[in-house]
């Protein structure tokens, strides 16, 4: 696994320190709001587990599975394969995502949840790759762990063909692995 990694982009220590900072910010912003923290599976699972423990105010955990077809023609079409269990109407909702890339999946998730009339709806993404954003997507993340260059990254929940999610850091995959 390790030998397929070209470079460690974000070390375990860097990620831990940044999540602690985000935790302070989120704990401040969501004090007294009992937010629903919606994780989009499954890339988010490692970030979610670490992030939630740095949010020091009462909150509820929930999850969605979205299947997107952005790989084919970039129409942004997606479907909800697993929905949240809780009624989001009037609730403060925070979406947690692993990566904001073209924006197709986050754009879909955001508007899907917005239609349920939450009291507020915000986005927290561990990674943001703004160079990759699809034209016309104006959505912005409210909380960003790290803004990264346009490289394919794996680890800390992120996969290539379902592999590498269990690496404890975020690394750049050697291009020969996927070319
Ligand atoms: P989108 O292009 O913003 O819709 O991102 C769709 C999904 O592609 C993300 O939720 C990730 O699962 C995956 N993805 C995008 N960029 C990367 C990457 O650099 N490494 C691994 N997965 C990625
Ligand atoms: Mg993925």
Tab-separated table of C-alpha atoms and ligand atoms in Angstrom:
chain	number	residue	atom	x	y	z
A	1	UNK	CA	0.000	0.000	0.000
A	2	UNK	CA	2.659	2.472	1.144
A	3	UNK	CA	4.762	1.964	-1.972
A	4	UNK	CA	1.914	3.278	-4.165
A	5	UNK	CA	2.148	6.652	-2.424
A	6	UNK	CA	4.232	9.320	-4.106
A	7	UNK	CA	4.117	11.859	-1.300
A	8	UNK	CA	2.468	12.340	2.072
A	9	UNK	CA	0.425	15.495	1.590
A	10	UNK	CA	-1.067	15.718	5.082
A	11	UNK	CA	0.442	13.844	8.000
A	12	UNK	CA	-1.544	12.372	10.886
A	13	UNK	CA	-0.266	15.193	13.101
A	14	UNK	CA	-1.308	17.919	10.666
A	15	UNK	CA	-4.774	16.425	10.314
A	16	UNK	CA	-5.188	16.028	14.064
A	17	UNK	CA	-4.161	19.640	14.734
A	18	UNK	CA	-6.492	21.046	12.083
A	19	UNK	CA	-9.440	18.972	13.329
A	20	UNK	CA	-8.857	20.295	16.839
A	21	UNK	CA	-9.062	23.857	15.459
A	22	UNK	CA	-12.200	23.101	13.466
A	23	UNK	CA	-13.658	21.492	16.585
A	24	UNK	CA	-13.258	24.707	18.539
A	25	UNK	CA	-14.896	26.694	15.767
A	26	UNK	CA	-17.788	24.269	15.362
A	27	UNK	CA	-18.317	23.970	19.119
A	28	UNK	CA	-18.610	27.746	19.302
A	29	UNK	CA	-20.873	28.077	16.256
A	30	UNK	CA	-23.222	25.249	17.246
A	31	UNK	CA	-23.492	25.874	20.996
A	32	UNK	CA	-27.116	25.445	22.061
A	33	UNK	CA	-28.244	24.356	18.576
A	34	UNK	CA	-28.212	20.553	18.923
A	35	UNK	CA	-27.111	20.156	15.299
A	36	UNK	CA	-27.568	17.065	13.154
A	37	UNK	CA	-24.167	16.166	11.743
A	38	UNK	CA	-24.755	14.408	8.435
A	39	UNK	CA	-21.863	12.330	7.122
A	40	UNK	CA	-21.792	11.341	3.474
A	41	UNK	CA	-20.527	7.755	3.392
A	42	UNK	CA	-18.214	6.221	3.000
A	43	UNK	CA	-15.202	8.403	2.315
A	44	UNK	CA	-16.034	10.587	5.301
A	45	UNK	CA	-15.994	7.844	7.895
A	46	UNK	CA	-12.460	8.410	9.253
A	47	UNK	CA	-12.783	12.205	9.284
A	48	UNK	CA	-16.250	11.924	10.826
A	49	UNK	CA	-15.056	9.755	13.691
A	50	UNK	CA	-12.233	12.170	14.541
A	51	UNK	CA	-14.224	15.365	13.923
A	52	UNK	CA	-17.280	14.438	15.974
A	53	UNK	CA	-15.130	13.897	19.064
A	54	UNK	CA	-13.832	17.468	18.795
A	55	UNK	CA	-17.333	18.922	18.735
A	56	UNK	CA	-17.892	19.547	22.414
A	57	UNK	CA	-21.610	20.403	22.319
A	58	UNK	CA	-24.647	18.093	22.178
A	59	UNK	CA	-25.283	16.922	18.610
A	60	UNK	CA	-26.878	14.083	16.689
A	61	UNK	CA	-25.115	11.784	14.231
A	62	UNK	CA	-26.642	10.704	10.945
A	63	UNK	CA	-25.472	9.359	7.588
A	64	UNK	CA	-26.337	9.315	3.917
A	65	UNK	CA	-25.127	7.318	0.980
A	66	UNK	CA	-25.222	9.093	-2.358
A	67	UNK	CA	-24.434	7.423	-5.588
A	68	UNK	CA	-23.301	9.823	-8.261
A	69	UNK	CA	-22.604	9.289	-11.885
A	70	UNK	CA	-20.213	12.202	-12.222
A	71	UNK	CA	-17.561	9.829	-13.577
A	72	UNK	CA	-19.405	9.308	-16.834
A	73	UNK	CA	-20.759	12.510	-18.309
A	74	UNK	CA	-20.522	15.003	-15.411
A	75	UNK	CA	-24.233	15.780	-15.488
A	76	UNK	CA	-24.199	15.789	-11.725
A	77	UNK	CA	-27.008	13.277	-11.565
A	78	UNK	CA	-27.145	11.363	-8.313
A	79	UNK	CA	-29.502	9.328	-6.173
A	80	UNK	CA	-29.892	8.867	-2.426
A	81	UNK	CA	-29.053	5.235	-1.722
A	82	UNK	CA	-29.400	5.598	2.051
A	83	UNK	CA	-31.190	8.513	3.623
A	84	UNK	CA	-30.835	10.103	7.065
A	85	UNK	CA	-33.108	8.716	9.775
A	86	UNK	CA	-34.135	12.032	11.296
A	87	UNK	CA	-36.578	14.723	10.121
A	88	UNK	CA	-34.395	17.723	9.286
A	89	UNK	CA	-37.156	20.326	9.165
A	90	UNK	CA	-36.277	23.181	11.511
A	91	UNK	CA	-32.988	21.551	12.537
A	92	UNK	CA	-29.484	22.947	12.299
A	93	UNK	CA	-27.749	20.643	9.829
A	94	UNK	CA	-24.028	20.343	9.182
A	95	UNK	CA	-22.861	18.236	6.245
A	96	UNK	CA	-19.496	16.547	6.728
A	97	UNK	CA	-17.659	15.525	3.553
A	98	UNK	CA	-14.270	14.078	2.775
A	99	UNK	CA	-13.520	16.108	-0.331
A	100	UNK	CA	-15.014	18.935	-2.379
A	101	UNK	CA	-13.780	18.133	-5.872
A	102	UNK	CA	-15.891	18.922	-8.973
A	103	UNK	CA	-18.672	19.705	-6.524
A	104	UNK	CA	-21.230	17.450	-8.177
A	105	UNK	CA	-21.922	15.255	-5.180
A	106	UNK	CA	-21.842	18.021	-2.583
A	107	UNK	CA	-24.082	20.190	-4.740
A	108	UNK	CA	-26.577	17.349	-4.960
A	109	UNK	CA	-26.440	16.603	-1.231
A	110	UNK	CA	-26.755	20.271	-0.300
A	111	UNK	CA	-29.855	20.899	-2.407
A	112	UNK	CA	-31.407	17.593	-1.428
A	113	UNK	CA	-31.112	18.508	2.272
A	114	UNK	CA	-32.098	22.141	1.719
A	115	UNK	CA	-35.449	20.965	0.334
A	116	UNK	CA	-36.263	19.559	3.795
A	117	UNK	CA	-36.321	23.087	5.237
A	118	UNK	CA	-33.590	22.918	7.892
A	119	UNK	CA	-33.148	25.935	10.187
A	120	UNK	CA	-29.618	26.191	8.818
A	121	UNK	CA	-27.481	24.138	6.456
A	122	UNK	CA	-23.707	24.303	6.359
A	123	UNK	CA	-20.856	22.335	4.863
A	124	UNK	CA	-17.652	21.166	6.476
A	125	UNK	CA	-15.183	19.400	4.204
A	126	UNK	CA	-11.812	18.011	5.167
A	127	UNK	CA	-10.319	18.701	1.740
A	128	UNK	CA	-11.112	21.283	-0.913
A	129	UNK	CA	-9.736	21.102	-4.447
A	130	UNK	CA	-11.017	24.387	-5.913
A	131	UNK	CA	-9.089	23.955	-9.192
A	132	UNK	CA	-11.279	21.000	-10.036
A	133	UNK	CA	-14.616	22.759	-9.508
A	134	UNK	CA	-17.092	22.271	-12.316
A	135	UNK	CA	-18.176	25.442	-14.071
A	136	UNK	CA	-21.449	26.771	-12.743
A	137	UNK	CA	-21.070	25.383	-9.221
A	138	UNK	CA	-21.163	28.380	-6.914
A	139	UNK	CA	-21.573	26.389	-3.719
A	140	UNK	CA	-18.898	27.036	-1.108
A	141	UNK	CA	-17.881	25.120	1.961
A	142	UNK	CA	-18.373	26.959	5.269
A	143	UNK	CA	-15.567	25.050	6.968
A	144	UNK	CA	-12.530	23.682	5.138
A	145	UNK	CA	-9.825	21.530	6.685
A	146	UNK	CA	-7.249	21.941	3.938
A	147	UNK	CA	-7.225	23.449	0.453
A	148	UNK	CA	-5.163	21.120	-1.705
A	149	UNK	CA	-3.729	21.196	-5.235
A	150	UNK	CA	-5.186	19.237	-8.112
A	151	UNK	CA	-3.799	15.767	-7.402
A	152	UNK	CA	-5.547	12.471	-6.779
A	153	UNK	CA	-5.246	11.730	-3.080
A	154	UNK	CA	-5.968	8.670	-0.986
A	155	UNK	CA	-5.987	7.674	2.668
A	156	UNK	CA	-7.775	8.885	5.774
A	157	UNK	CA	-11.002	7.504	4.283
A	158	UNK	CA	-10.359	8.377	0.654
A	159	UNK	CA	-10.043	5.549	-1.814
A	160	UNK	CA	-8.930	4.540	-5.241
A	161	UNK	CA	-11.008	1.539	-6.314
A	162	UNK	CA	-11.970	1.023	-2.648
A	163	UNK	CA	-8.332	0.679	-1.592
A	164	UNK	CA	-6.138	2.884	0.659
A	165	UNK	CA	-8.991	4.173	2.888
A	166	UNK	CA	-7.182	2.802	5.939
A	167	UNK	CA	-3.964	4.782	5.469
A	168	UNK	CA	-3.730	7.130	8.479
A	169	UNK	CA	-2.554	10.096	6.387
A	170	UNK	CA	-3.583	11.784	3.111
A	171	UNK	CA	-1.172	10.904	0.345
A	172	UNK	CA	-0.807	11.529	-3.361
A	173	UNK	CA	-1.201	8.327	-5.328
A	174	UNK	CA	1.525	7.547	-7.862
A	175	UNK	CA	0.008	8.245	-11.287
A	176	UNK	CA	1.187	4.870	-12.616
A	177	UNK	CA	-1.207	3.183	-10.181
A	178	UNK	CA	-4.264	4.566	-11.966
A	179	UNK	CA	-2.965	5.262	-15.460
B	1	LIG	P1	-17.105	15.541	-6.536
B	1	LIG	O1	-16.331	15.484	-7.806
B	1	LIG	O2	-16.870	16.815	-5.784
B	1	LIG	O3	-18.560	15.266	-6.787
B	1	LIG	O4	-16.567	14.369	-5.640
B	1	LIG	C1	-17.121	13.093	-5.765
B	1	LIG	C2	-16.372	12.063	-4.976
B	1	LIG	O5	-15.216	11.739	-5.715
B	1	LIG	C3	-15.858	12.445	-3.611
B	1	LIG	O6	-16.828	12.354	-2.595
B	1	LIG	C4	-14.773	11.420	-3.447
B	1	LIG	O7	-15.328	10.187	-2.998
B	1	LIG	C5	-14.244	11.244	-4.851
B	1	LIG	N1	-12.995	11.990	-5.048
B	1	LIG	C6	-12.807	13.192	-5.606
B	1	LIG	N2	-11.500	13.544	-5.614
B	1	LIG	C7	-10.859	12.491	-5.026
B	1	LIG	C8	-9.482	12.232	-4.715
B	1	LIG	O8	-8.547	13.015	-4.953
B	1	LIG	N3	-9.237	11.038	-4.112
B	1	LIG	C9	-10.201	10.132	-3.805
B	1	LIG	N4	-11.494	10.339	-4.053
B	1	LIG	C10	-11.811	11.515	-4.675
B	2	LIG	MG1	-14.945	7.737	-3.441
